[in-house]
Coordinates of C-alpha atoms and ligand atoms in Angstrom, one line a residue:
M1 CA 20.0 58.0 -8.6
S2 CA 17.6 56.1 -6.4
A3 CA 14.2 54.9 -7.5
K4 CA 11.3 55.9 -5.3
I5 CA 8.8 53.5 -3.9
I6 CA 5.6 55.4 -3.1
P7 CA 2.0 54.5 -2.2
D8 CA -0.1 53.9 -5.3
L9 CA -3.2 56.1 -4.9
N10 CA -4.9 54.6 -7.9
R11 CA -5.4 51.2 -6.4
A12 CA -7.4 50.3 -3.3
A13 CA -6.1 48.1 -0.5
A14 CA -7.7 44.7 -0.4
E15 CA -7.9 41.8 1.9
V16 CA -5.2 39.1 1.5
S17 CA -6.7 35.6 1.9
D18 CA -4.9 33.4 4.5
T19 CA -4.7 30.8 1.8
L20 CA -2.7 32.9 -0.6
Y21 CA 0.4 30.7 -0.3
G22 CA 0.0 27.0 0.1
I23 CA 1.6 23.7 -1.0
F24 CA 0.6 20.9 -3.4
F25 CA 1.5 17.4 -2.5
E26 CA 1.4 14.7 -5.2
D27 CA 2.8 11.2 -5.0
I28 CA 5.3 11.8 -7.9
N29 CA 9.1 11.3 -7.7
F30 CA 8.6 8.8 -4.8
A31 CA 7.1 11.5 -2.6
A32 CA 4.9 9.2 -0.6
D33 CA 6.1 5.6 -0.3
G34 CA 9.9 5.9 -0.1
G35 CA 9.5 9.6 0.8
L36 CA 7.1 11.3 3.2
Y37 CA 5.6 8.1 4.5
A38 CA 8.0 6.6 7.0
E39 CA 7.5 2.9 6.1
L40 CA 10.8 1.3 5.0
V41 CA 9.6 -2.0 3.5
S42 CA 8.6 -1.9 -0.1
N43 CA 5.8 -4.2 -1.4
N44 CA 5.3 -5.2 2.2
S45 CA 2.0 -7.0 1.6
F46 CA 3.0 -8.9 -1.6
E47 CA 0.3 -7.0 -3.6
Y48 CA 2.4 -5.4 -6.3
F49 CA 0.9 -6.5 -9.6
D50 CA 1.8 -6.0 -13.2
R51 CA -0.6 -3.6 -14.7
D52 CA -0.5 -5.3 -18.1
G53 CA -0.8 -8.7 -16.5
K54 CA 2.4 -9.9 -18.3
I55 CA 4.7 -10.7 -15.4
D56 CA 4.0 -11.5 -11.8
K57 CA 5.3 -8.8 -9.5
H58 CA 4.0 -10.1 -6.2
M59 CA 7.6 -10.8 -5.1
Y60 CA 8.9 -7.4 -6.3
S61 CA 11.5 -6.0 -3.9
W62 CA 12.0 -9.3 -2.2
E63 CA 15.2 -11.3 -2.8
K64 CA 15.3 -15.0 -2.0
L65 CA 18.5 -16.2 -0.3
D66 CA 20.0 -19.2 1.4
G67 CA 17.8 -21.7 -0.4
I68 CA 14.5 -20.4 0.8
D69 CA 11.5 -22.0 -0.8
C70 CA 8.5 -19.7 -0.9
E71 CA 5.6 -18.7 -3.1
V72 CA 2.8 -16.1 -3.1
R73 CA -0.6 -17.5 -2.4
S74 CA -4.1 -16.2 -2.0
D75 CA -6.2 -18.9 -0.3
R76 CA -7.4 -17.9 3.2
P77 CA -5.8 -14.5 3.1
L78 CA -5.4 -11.9 5.9
N79 CA -8.3 -10.1 4.4
E80 CA -10.2 -10.0 1.1
I81 CA -8.7 -6.6 0.0
N82 CA -5.1 -7.4 0.2
C83 CA -5.5 -11.1 -0.7
H84 CA -1.9 -12.2 -1.3
Y85 CA 0.6 -13.4 1.2
L86 CA 3.9 -15.3 1.2
H87 CA 3.9 -19.0 2.0
I88 CA 7.4 -20.3 3.1
A89 CA 7.8 -24.0 2.6
R90 CA 11.5 -24.3 3.5
G91 CA 13.5 -21.9 5.5
G92 CA 16.2 -19.5 4.4
R93 CA 16.5 -15.7 4.1
L94 CA 14.5 -12.9 2.5
K95 CA 15.9 -9.5 1.9
N96 CA 14.0 -6.2 1.2
R97 CA 16.0 -3.2 0.0
G98 CA 13.2 -0.7 0.4
F99 CA 11.7 1.6 -2.1
C100 CA 13.5 2.2 -5.4
Q101 CA 15.9 -0.5 -4.3
V102 CA 18.1 2.1 -2.7
G103 CA 17.8 0.8 0.8
F104 CA 17.1 3.0 3.8
A105 CA 19.1 4.9 6.3
V106 CA 19.4 4.2 10.0
K107 CA 20.7 6.5 12.8
S108 CA 22.6 5.5 15.8
G109 CA 20.5 5.3 18.9
E110 CA 17.2 5.4 16.9
S111 CA 14.7 2.6 17.3
Y112 CA 12.8 0.9 14.5
N113 CA 9.4 -0.8 15.1
F114 CA 9.1 -4.1 13.2
S115 CA 5.9 -6.0 12.7
L116 CA 4.5 -8.7 10.6
Y117 CA 1.4 -10.9 10.4
A118 CA 2.1 -14.6 10.4
R119 CA 0.5 -18.1 10.9
G120 CA 2.0 -21.5 10.9
K121 CA 4.2 -24.0 12.7
K122 CA 5.6 -22.8 16.0
Q123 CA 9.0 -21.4 15.3
T124 CA 11.2 -18.3 15.6
V125 CA 11.4 -15.8 12.8
T126 CA 14.4 -13.4 13.1
A127 CA 14.2 -9.9 11.6
R128 CA 17.4 -7.9 11.2
I129 CA 18.6 -4.7 9.7
V130 CA 21.9 -5.0 7.9
T131 CA 24.0 -2.5 6.1
E132 CA 25.0 -2.8 2.4
S133 CA 28.3 -4.5 3.4
G134 CA 26.5 -6.9 5.7
V135 CA 27.1 -5.2 9.1
L136 CA 24.4 -6.2 11.6
V137 CA 22.6 -3.0 12.8
G138 CA 19.9 -4.6 14.9
E139 CA 17.9 -7.8 15.4
T140 CA 14.6 -9.0 16.9
A141 CA 13.4 -12.5 17.2
T142 CA 9.7 -13.3 16.9
K143 CA 8.1 -16.5 18.1
I144 CA 5.2 -17.6 15.9
T145 CA 2.7 -19.1 18.2
S146 CA -0.5 -19.5 16.2
S147 CA -1.8 -21.4 13.2
E148 CA -4.2 -18.4 12.6
W149 CA -3.2 -14.9 11.4
K150 CA -1.7 -12.9 14.2
K151 CA 0.3 -9.7 14.4
Y152 CA 3.8 -10.0 15.9
E153 CA 6.0 -7.0 16.9
G154 CA 9.5 -6.2 17.9
V155 CA 11.9 -3.3 18.1
M156 CA 15.5 -2.8 16.8
T157 CA 17.8 0.0 17.9
S158 CA 20.6 0.9 15.7
W159 CA 24.1 1.3 17.1
L160 CA 25.5 3.1 14.1
D161 CA 24.7 5.6 11.3
A162 CA 24.3 4.0 8.0
E163 CA 23.0 5.3 4.7
V164 CA 22.0 2.2 2.9
C165 CA 20.5 -0.7 4.8
A166 CA 18.1 -3.6 4.1
L167 CA 15.6 -5.7 6.2
E168 CA 16.2 -9.4 6.3
L169 CA 13.9 -12.1 7.6
I170 CA 15.4 -15.5 8.5
F171 CA 13.2 -18.6 8.8
D172 CA 14.0 -22.0 10.3
D173 CA 14.7 -24.9 7.9
S174 CA 11.5 -26.5 8.9
A175 CA 9.5 -23.2 8.2
E176 CA 6.0 -23.9 6.9
V177 CA 4.8 -20.4 7.7
D178 CA 2.7 -17.7 6.0
I179 CA 3.6 -14.1 6.3
D180 CA 2.0 -10.8 5.3
F181 CA 2.2 -7.1 6.0
V182 CA 5.9 -6.8 7.0
S183 CA 6.6 -3.4 8.4
L184 CA 9.6 -1.4 9.6
I185 CA 8.9 2.2 10.7
P186 CA 11.2 4.4 12.7
E187 CA 10.0 5.3 16.1
H188 CA 11.0 8.9 15.5
T189 CA 8.4 10.0 12.9
Y190 CA 6.9 13.4 12.9
K191 CA 5.2 13.9 16.3
C192 CA 6.2 10.2 16.9
R193 CA 3.0 9.0 15.3
K194 CA 2.7 5.3 14.8
N195 CA 1.9 5.1 11.1
G196 CA 3.8 8.3 10.8
L197 CA 5.7 10.5 8.4
R198 CA 9.4 11.3 8.0
A199 CA 10.0 14.1 10.4
D200 CA 12.7 16.0 8.5
L201 CA 10.4 16.2 5.4
V202 CA 7.4 17.4 7.4
E203 CA 9.5 20.0 9.1
M204 CA 10.4 21.4 5.6
L205 CA 6.7 21.7 4.9
A206 CA 5.9 23.2 8.3
D207 CA 8.6 25.8 7.9
L208 CA 6.7 27.1 4.8
E209 CA 3.7 27.9 7.0
P210 CA 1.4 26.9 4.2
G211 CA -2.1 28.3 4.2
F212 CA -3.5 25.1 2.6
M213 CA -2.3 21.8 1.2
R214 CA -3.7 20.6 -2.1
F215 CA -3.5 16.8 -2.4
P216 CA -3.2 13.9 -3.5
G217 CA -2.5 15.1 -7.1
G218 CA -2.2 15.9 -9.9
C219 CA -2.4 13.3 -12.5
I220 CA -2.5 10.4 -10.0
V221 CA -6.1 11.5 -9.1
E222 CA -7.1 11.0 -12.7
G223 CA -5.1 7.7 -13.2
R224 CA -4.6 5.9 -16.5
S225 CA -7.5 3.4 -16.2
F226 CA -10.7 3.3 -14.1
A227 CA -9.0 0.9 -11.6
N228 CA -6.0 3.2 -11.5
M229 CA -8.1 6.3 -10.5
Y230 CA -7.4 7.6 -7.0
R231 CA -10.4 6.8 -4.7
W232 CA -10.0 8.1 -1.2
K233 CA -12.1 5.3 0.3
D234 CA -9.3 2.9 -0.7
T235 CA -6.9 4.8 1.5
V236 CA -8.6 4.9 4.9
G237 CA -9.2 2.4 7.7
P238 CA -6.7 -0.1 9.0
I239 CA -3.6 0.0 6.8
E240 CA -3.9 -3.7 6.1
R241 CA -7.2 -3.1 4.4
R242 CA -6.1 -0.4 2.0
R243 CA -6.1 -1.5 -1.6
V244 CA -2.6 -1.2 -3.2
N245 CA -2.6 0.6 -6.5
W246 CA 0.1 1.2 -9.1
N247 CA 1.4 4.7 -9.5
R248 CA 0.6 6.2 -12.9
W249 CA 4.1 7.9 -12.8
Q250 CA 5.7 4.5 -13.3
A251 CA 4.1 4.5 -16.8
E252 CA 5.6 7.8 -17.8
E253 CA 7.7 7.2 -20.8
Y254 CA 10.3 9.8 -19.9
Q255 CA 12.1 9.0 -16.7
P256 CA 14.7 11.8 -16.4
S257 CA 16.5 10.1 -13.6
G258 CA 17.3 7.3 -16.0
R259 CA 16.0 4.9 -13.4
D260 CA 13.4 2.2 -14.0
S261 CA 10.2 3.2 -12.0
S262 CA 8.3 0.0 -12.7
G263 CA 8.3 -0.7 -9.0
Y264 CA 6.4 2.5 -8.2
Y265 CA 3.2 1.7 -6.3
Q266 CA 0.8 3.4 -3.8
S267 CA 0.5 1.4 -0.6
F268 CA -1.8 4.1 0.7
G269 CA -0.2 3.8 4.2
L270 CA -0.2 7.6 3.6
G271 CA -3.9 7.9 2.9
F272 CA -6.6 10.6 3.4
Y273 CA -6.7 10.3 7.2
E274 CA -2.9 10.9 7.3
Y275 CA -3.2 13.8 4.8
F276 CA -5.9 15.5 7.0
L277 CA -3.7 15.0 10.0
L278 CA -0.7 16.4 8.3
C279 CA -2.7 19.5 7.3
E280 CA -3.7 19.9 10.9
D281 CA -0.2 19.5 12.1
I282 CA 1.3 22.1 9.8
G283 CA -1.7 24.5 10.1
A284 CA -2.7 24.1 6.4
K285 CA -6.3 24.0 5.2
P286 CA -7.0 20.7 3.4
V287 CA -7.8 21.0 -0.3
P288 CA -8.5 17.5 -1.6
V289 CA -8.7 16.9 -5.3
M290 CA -11.4 14.4 -6.4
N291 CA -11.8 12.4 -9.6
V292 CA -14.6 13.7 -11.7
G293 CA -15.2 10.5 -13.6
M294 CA -12.4 11.0 -16.1
T295 CA -9.0 9.5 -16.6
C296 CA -6.0 11.6 -17.7
Q297 CA -7.0 13.4 -21.0
F298 CA -3.4 13.5 -22.1
H299 CA -3.5 9.7 -22.4
E300 CA -6.5 7.3 -22.5
G301 CA -9.1 10.0 -21.6
L302 CA -11.6 7.4 -20.4
L303 CA -15.0 8.7 -19.3
V304 CA -17.4 7.4 -16.7
P305 CA -20.8 7.7 -18.4
L306 CA -22.9 10.5 -17.0
N307 CA -25.5 8.1 -15.7
E308 CA -22.9 6.2 -13.7
L309 CA -21.3 9.1 -11.9
Q310 CA -23.1 8.7 -8.6
P311 CA -20.4 6.7 -6.8
Y312 CA -17.9 9.4 -7.7
I313 CA -20.2 12.2 -6.5
D314 CA -20.8 10.2 -3.4
D315 CA -17.1 10.1 -2.8
C316 CA -17.2 13.9 -2.5
I317 CA -20.2 14.0 -0.3
D318 CA -18.9 11.2 1.9
L319 CA -15.5 12.8 2.2
V320 CA -17.1 15.9 3.8
E321 CA -18.7 13.6 6.3
F322 CA -15.5 11.8 6.9
A323 CA -13.7 15.1 7.5
N324 CA -16.3 17.1 9.3
G325 CA -19.2 14.8 10.3
S326 CA -20.0 13.8 13.9
P327 CA -18.8 10.5 15.1
D328 CA -22.5 9.4 15.0
T329 CA -22.4 9.4 11.2
K330 CA -21.0 6.5 9.1
W331 CA -17.9 8.3 7.8
G332 CA -17.4 10.4 10.9
A333 CA -17.4 7.3 12.9
L334 CA -14.5 5.9 10.8
R335 CA -12.5 9.1 11.4
A336 CA -13.2 8.8 15.2
E337 CA -12.2 5.1 15.1
M338 CA -9.0 6.1 13.4
G339 CA -8.1 8.4 16.3
H340 CA -9.6 11.8 15.5
P341 CA -13.1 12.3 16.9
E342 CA -12.9 16.1 16.3
P343 CA -13.7 17.4 12.8
F344 CA -10.8 18.3 10.4
G345 CA -12.6 21.4 9.2
L346 CA -12.8 20.7 5.5
E347 CA -13.8 23.8 3.5
Y348 CA -12.6 23.2 0.0
I349 CA -12.9 20.4 -2.6
A350 CA -11.4 20.5 -6.1
I351 CA -13.5 18.6 -8.6
G352 CA -11.1 17.2 -11.2
N353 CA -7.4 17.9 -11.7
E354 CA -6.4 19.3 -15.0
Q355 CA -9.6 18.6 -17.0
W356 CA -10.9 20.4 -20.0
G357 CA -13.7 20.5 -22.6
D358 CA -17.4 19.9 -22.6
Q359 CA -17.1 16.4 -21.1
Y360 CA -15.6 18.0 -18.1
F361 CA -18.0 20.9 -17.9
E362 CA -21.1 18.6 -17.9
R363 CA -19.6 16.3 -15.3
Y364 CA -18.5 19.3 -13.1
E365 CA -22.0 20.7 -13.2
L366 CA -23.5 17.4 -12.0
F367 CA -20.9 17.2 -9.2
A368 CA -21.3 20.8 -8.1
D369 CA -25.1 20.7 -8.1
A370 CA -25.2 17.5 -6.0
I371 CA -22.5 18.6 -3.5
L372 CA -23.8 22.2 -3.0
A373 CA -27.3 20.8 -2.5
V374 CA -25.9 19.0 0.6
Y375 CA -23.1 21.4 1.6
P376 CA -24.0 24.9 0.2
D377 CA -21.0 26.5 2.0
L378 CA -18.3 24.3 0.6
K379 CA -15.8 26.1 -1.6
L380 CA -15.6 24.2 -4.9
L381 CA -12.6 24.5 -7.2
F382 CA -13.1 24.3 -11.0
S383 CA -10.3 23.3 -13.3
A384 CA -9.3 25.8 -16.0
G385 CA -7.5 23.1 -17.9
P386 CA -3.8 22.2 -18.3
N387 CA -2.8 25.8 -19.2
C388 CA -3.6 29.3 -18.0
E389 CA -4.0 30.6 -21.6
G390 CA -5.1 29.2 -25.0
E391 CA -8.2 27.4 -26.3
Y392 CA -8.9 25.1 -23.3
Y393 CA -8.5 27.9 -20.9
E394 CA -10.7 30.3 -22.8
Q395 CA -13.4 27.6 -23.0
A396 CA -13.2 27.0 -19.3
M397 CA -13.4 30.7 -18.5
K398 CA -16.4 31.1 -20.8
W399 CA -18.2 28.2 -19.2
I400 CA -17.5 29.3 -15.6
A401 CA -18.6 32.9 -16.5
G402 CA -22.0 31.3 -17.2
H403 CA -22.0 29.2 -14.0
R404 CA -20.4 31.6 -11.5
D405 CA -22.3 30.2 -8.5
L406 CA -20.8 26.8 -9.0
A407 CA -17.2 27.6 -8.1
Y408 CA -15.3 29.5 -5.5
A409 CA -12.1 29.6 -7.7
T410 CA -10.7 28.3 -11.0
D411 CA -7.6 26.2 -10.8
E412 CA -5.0 27.4 -13.3
H413 CA -1.8 25.5 -14.1
F414 CA 1.3 26.9 -15.7
Y415 CA 4.7 25.4 -16.3
K416 CA 6.4 28.1 -18.4
S417 CA 9.7 29.6 -19.2
P418 CA 11.3 32.2 -16.8
E419 CA 10.7 34.8 -19.6
W420 CA 7.0 34.0 -19.6
F421 CA 6.8 34.6 -15.8
Y422 CA 8.4 38.0 -16.2
N423 CA 6.2 38.9 -19.1
N424 CA 3.1 37.9 -17.1
V425 CA 3.7 39.6 -13.8
N426 CA 0.7 41.8 -14.5
K427 CA -1.4 38.9 -15.7
Y428 CA -4.1 39.4 -13.0
D429 CA -4.1 43.2 -13.1
S430 CA -6.9 43.0 -15.6
F431 CA -8.6 39.9 -14.4
D432 CA -12.4 40.1 -14.3
R433 CA -13.2 40.5 -10.6
T434 CA -16.8 39.3 -11.1
L435 CA -15.6 35.8 -11.9
P436 CA -14.7 33.2 -9.3
K437 CA -11.4 33.8 -7.7
V438 CA -8.1 32.5 -9.1
F439 CA -6.3 29.4 -7.7
A440 CA -2.8 29.1 -9.2
G441 CA -2.9 25.4 -8.4
E442 CA 0.3 24.3 -10.1
Y443 CA 3.2 26.4 -11.5
A444 CA 6.9 26.4 -11.8
A445 CA 9.4 28.2 -14.1
H446 CA 11.0 25.7 -16.5
T447 CA 14.4 26.6 -17.8
S448 CA 15.4 25.2 -21.2
P449 CA 16.8 22.8 -22.3
E450 CA 17.2 21.3 -18.9
R451 CA 14.6 22.1 -16.3
R452 CA 17.0 23.1 -13.6
C453 CA 16.2 24.0 -10.0
S454 CA 18.2 27.1 -10.4
W455 CA 18.1 30.7 -9.1
R456 CA 17.2 31.7 -12.7
A457 CA 13.9 29.8 -12.3
A458 CA 13.3 30.9 -8.7
L459 CA 13.9 34.6 -9.4
A460 CA 11.3 34.6 -12.2
E461 CA 8.8 32.9 -9.8
A462 CA 9.6 35.6 -7.2
A463 CA 8.8 38.4 -9.7
F464 CA 5.6 36.6 -10.7
L465 CA 4.6 36.3 -7.0
T466 CA 4.7 40.0 -6.6
G467 CA 2.0 40.1 -9.2
I468 CA 0.0 37.5 -7.4
E469 CA 0.3 39.4 -4.1
R470 CA -0.6 42.8 -5.7
N471 CA -3.8 41.1 -7.0
A472 CA -4.6 39.2 -3.8
D473 CA -8.2 40.6 -4.1
C474 CA -8.8 38.1 -7.0
V475 CA -6.0 35.5 -6.4
A476 CA -7.1 33.5 -3.4
M477 CA -4.7 30.6 -3.5
S478 CA -1.4 29.6 -5.1
C479 CA 1.0 26.7 -4.9
Y480 CA 4.2 25.5 -6.7
A481 CA 4.4 22.1 -8.2
P482 CA 5.7 19.4 -7.7
L483 CA 6.6 19.5 -4.1
F484 CA 9.0 16.6 -3.5
S485 CA 11.6 14.6 -5.4
K486 CA 13.7 11.7 -4.4
T487 CA 17.3 12.2 -5.7
G488 CA 18.1 9.6 -8.3
C489 CA 14.6 8.2 -8.6
F490 CA 12.4 11.0 -10.0
Q491 CA 10.1 11.4 -12.9
W492 CA 9.8 15.2 -13.1
Q493 CA 11.9 18.3 -12.4
P494 CA 12.1 21.0 -11.2
D495 CA 10.7 20.3 -7.7
L496 CA 10.6 22.3 -4.5
I497 CA 12.3 19.9 -2.1
W498 CA 14.8 17.1 -2.7
F499 CA 15.6 14.3 -0.4
D500 CA 17.5 11.0 -0.3
N501 CA 17.6 8.3 2.4
S502 CA 18.8 10.6 5.1
S503 CA 19.0 14.2 4.1
V504 CA 16.8 16.9 2.6
Y505 CA 17.3 20.3 1.0
G506 CA 15.2 23.1 -0.4
T507 CA 15.8 24.5 -3.9
P508 CA 16.1 28.2 -4.5
S509 CA 12.3 28.1 -5.4
Y510 CA 11.7 26.7 -1.9
Y511 CA 13.3 29.8 -0.3
V512 CA 11.3 32.1 -2.5
Q513 CA 8.1 30.3 -1.5
K514 CA 9.1 30.5 2.1
L515 CA 9.9 34.2 2.1
F516 CA 6.6 35.0 0.4
S517 CA 4.6 32.8 2.7
N518 CA 6.3 33.6 5.9
N519 CA 6.1 37.4 5.3
V520 CA 2.7 38.5 4.3
G521 CA 0.2 40.8 5.9
D522 CA -3.6 40.5 5.8
R523 CA -4.1 43.6 3.6
T524 CA -2.5 44.6 0.3
L525 CA -0.7 48.0 0.4
P526 CA -0.7 49.3 -3.1
V527 CA 2.7 50.8 -4.0
C528 CA 4.5 51.7 -7.2
C529 CA 8.0 52.5 -8.3
D530 CA 9.4 54.8 -10.9
D531 CA 12.0 52.1 -11.9
H532 CA 9.9 49.8 -14.1
E533 CA 12.6 47.2 -14.1
L534 CA 11.8 46.4 -10.5
Y535 CA 9.0 44.1 -9.4
I536 CA 7.3 45.0 -6.2
S537 CA 4.4 44.2 -3.9
A538 CA 3.5 45.2 -0.3
T539 CA 1.1 44.1 2.4
E540 CA 0.5 45.3 5.9
A541 CA -0.7 43.7 9.1
S542 CA -3.9 45.3 10.3
S543 CA -3.1 44.3 13.9
N544 CA 0.0 46.5 14.2
G545 CA 0.4 48.3 10.9
S546 CA 3.7 46.7 10.1
I547 CA 4.6 46.7 6.4
C548 CA 6.0 43.9 4.4
L549 CA 7.6 45.0 1.1
K550 CA 9.0 42.6 -1.5
I551 CA 11.3 43.9 -4.3
V552 CA 12.8 41.8 -7.0
N553 CA 15.7 43.1 -8.9
A554 CA 16.1 40.8 -11.9
T555 CA 18.7 42.9 -13.6
E556 CA 22.4 42.4 -13.7
T557 CA 23.0 45.9 -12.1
E558 CA 22.8 47.0 -8.5
K559 CA 19.8 49.4 -7.9
T560 CA 19.1 51.8 -5.0
V561 CA 15.6 52.4 -3.9
D562 CA 14.3 55.1 -1.6
L563 CA 11.6 54.0 0.9
S564 CA 11.1 57.3 2.7
A565 CA 7.5 57.6 1.4
L566 CA 6.5 54.4 3.2
N567 CA 5.6 54.4 6.8
L568 CA 8.3 51.9 7.8
R569 CA 9.6 51.6 11.3
R570 CA 13.1 53.2 11.9
R571 CA 14.8 50.0 12.4
Y572 CA 13.4 47.3 10.0
T573 CA 14.4 43.8 9.0
W574 CA 15.8 43.3 5.5
I575 CA 15.9 39.7 4.2
K576 CA 17.9 39.1 1.1
L577 CA 18.0 36.2 -1.3
C578 CA 20.5 36.5 -4.2
A579 CA 22.9 34.4 -6.2
G580 CA 24.2 33.9 -9.7
L581 CA 21.5 32.9 -12.1
D582 CA 22.8 29.3 -12.5
A583 CA 23.3 28.7 -8.8
E584 CA 21.5 25.7 -7.3
N585 CA 21.4 23.9 -4.0
S586 CA 22.3 20.3 -3.5
H587 CA 22.7 17.6 -0.8
E588 CA 26.4 18.7 -0.6
A589 CA 25.7 22.4 -0.6
P590 CA 22.1 22.8 0.6
K591 CA 22.5 26.5 1.4
R592 CA 24.2 27.9 -1.6
V593 CA 21.1 29.9 -2.3
Y594 CA 19.8 30.8 1.1
P595 CA 18.3 33.9 2.7
S596 CA 20.3 36.2 5.0
S597 CA 18.6 38.7 7.3
K598 CA 19.8 41.9 9.1
K599 CA 18.4 44.9 10.9
H600 CA 18.6 48.0 8.8
I601 CA 18.2 51.8 9.4
G602 CA 17.7 54.4 6.7
A603 CA 15.5 55.2 3.8
Q604 CA 17.9 54.0 1.1
V605 CA 18.4 50.3 0.3
T606 CA 20.8 49.0 -2.3
L607 CA 19.5 46.0 -4.1
E608 CA 22.0 43.5 -5.4
P609 CA 21.7 42.2 -9.0
Y610 CA 19.4 39.2 -9.3
S611 CA 18.0 39.5 -5.8
L612 CA 14.7 39.1 -3.9
N613 CA 14.5 41.5 -1.0
V614 CA 11.9 41.4 1.8
I615 CA 11.6 44.4 4.0
I616 CA 9.6 44.1 7.1
G617 CA 9.0 47.0 9.5
Ligands
AHR1 O1 3.0 18.5 -11.2 C1 3.2 17.4 -12.1 C2 1.9 17.2 -13.0 O2 1.7 18.3 -13.8 C3 0.6 17.1 -12.3 O3 0.4 15.8 -11.9 C4 -0.4 17.4 -13.3 O4 -1.6 18.0 -12.8 C5 0.4 18.4 -14.2 O5 0.3 18.0 -15.5

């Protein structure tokens, strides 16, 4: 017996927003420094500091060798923002093993751009890349010629592939030199940009064809202290003038990788300009998240008093000018100076991350009133709290119901069991359509007891996404979280994409996201099925009438469906993603759970157990 998929005459078709499927980037799990940002030198400006003021971390990541005599100083610095540098009194060798102390990979034939700022006695400083076992990969000699700060540059080209390398700097015996801002960046970044991003990681994002990118967090936006809050103005302009901050994920008590993350900082080499550029490169609308004058409520929960919020509100207003303003304006001029005179086309701002309660609501209102007074068309995103149900959520929905004009959408977060995802596939069927739209801003299925990146989790997400798609009239945006994780150095799992020094793979959830995002029309096509164990959604493209149907069979039995009631083309494409529930991908087997595609003819389709099927025709 086959189940029939037929048009659902009780539901109307609706427009699908082009931001329905997006991505969420947060600097967690070494996603930025040591990840997406291509810089290979860790603590390259000697600015790491101990957040409790107990130990001096300015030399963190740097190993002193061969009798070098050096100390971190701060008199007459390169600039007043990054005010520490290294003074070398007697020569020897310095070694930097990169982020998380796991070194960095090099590829044969690839060039690496080296630079540093220096001042001091005339002499030659040699930079070299060496492998773990001491094999010389490349070398460049720099002649220091000035007693004032000056930038020196060189290039090293690798003659071999190596997974774990370090950068070494060798100074004369008679050194007496100051150095700062040591940098090593592969020439081959995404689009070969100078202060660029790791190409293989950006390609994984581009392949998702995301409608938007939410950034830069998450909890790092909130921070754990006022000084730890993420402020975008710290992250733009010349990279030497970006204020280093510590990453709040270093302070997370639970580090599932078992690795010490106390060296986790934010250099901001990947800052707001680079985020906007990334969005443009991958065709995603930028969705920045701004601090609302509150630190993380799960921890200290510090509040900026209401009468001191103006600088934070200005951050939002100035950000719109930075992104969209003419080069004649203050912040537009900075964008143009950084290399992008054209506007970035910012349409959305999220005010606050995962905030809740009256203290949030009163702050949100002040922000929204002030921003909308200047930019009435901006789409503001309001936080529904850390959960998409329960007390905080109810309070948020009640508040926003009384302030509908102040938000385009409410940002809901849900990290729940696979069972919850199945039980809530219809969650938005009864959502009040007169409220602001839904932004499912962070979600992932968490298996228990270990939060595995398994097909079990991904299949539940796929089922849930059929519900999101069916309700695309009220769900405007959705994105999985977190996006990236560095193998062996992470603070949170599951994650969508895993990488190490040289390779990257997508989890089963990645392929679910990709299939939904790559195959969606601009109108919903309401359909229903007489087999209630199947989860389905369909959209169509108004340009050519092609249909895109998604069916999840989450049972252990094969099922046959009959599609003859749909107006499918005779020969259609059938993409299948299926596996055993515990199957996972890995660096060794990156495609264990991977879609396969074929052309198919005929009204009957047999769905494998535990499968996601996408039918396009
Ligand atoms: O995605 C990981 C974290 O989960 C985010 O930083 C935060 O918003 C949520 O609690």
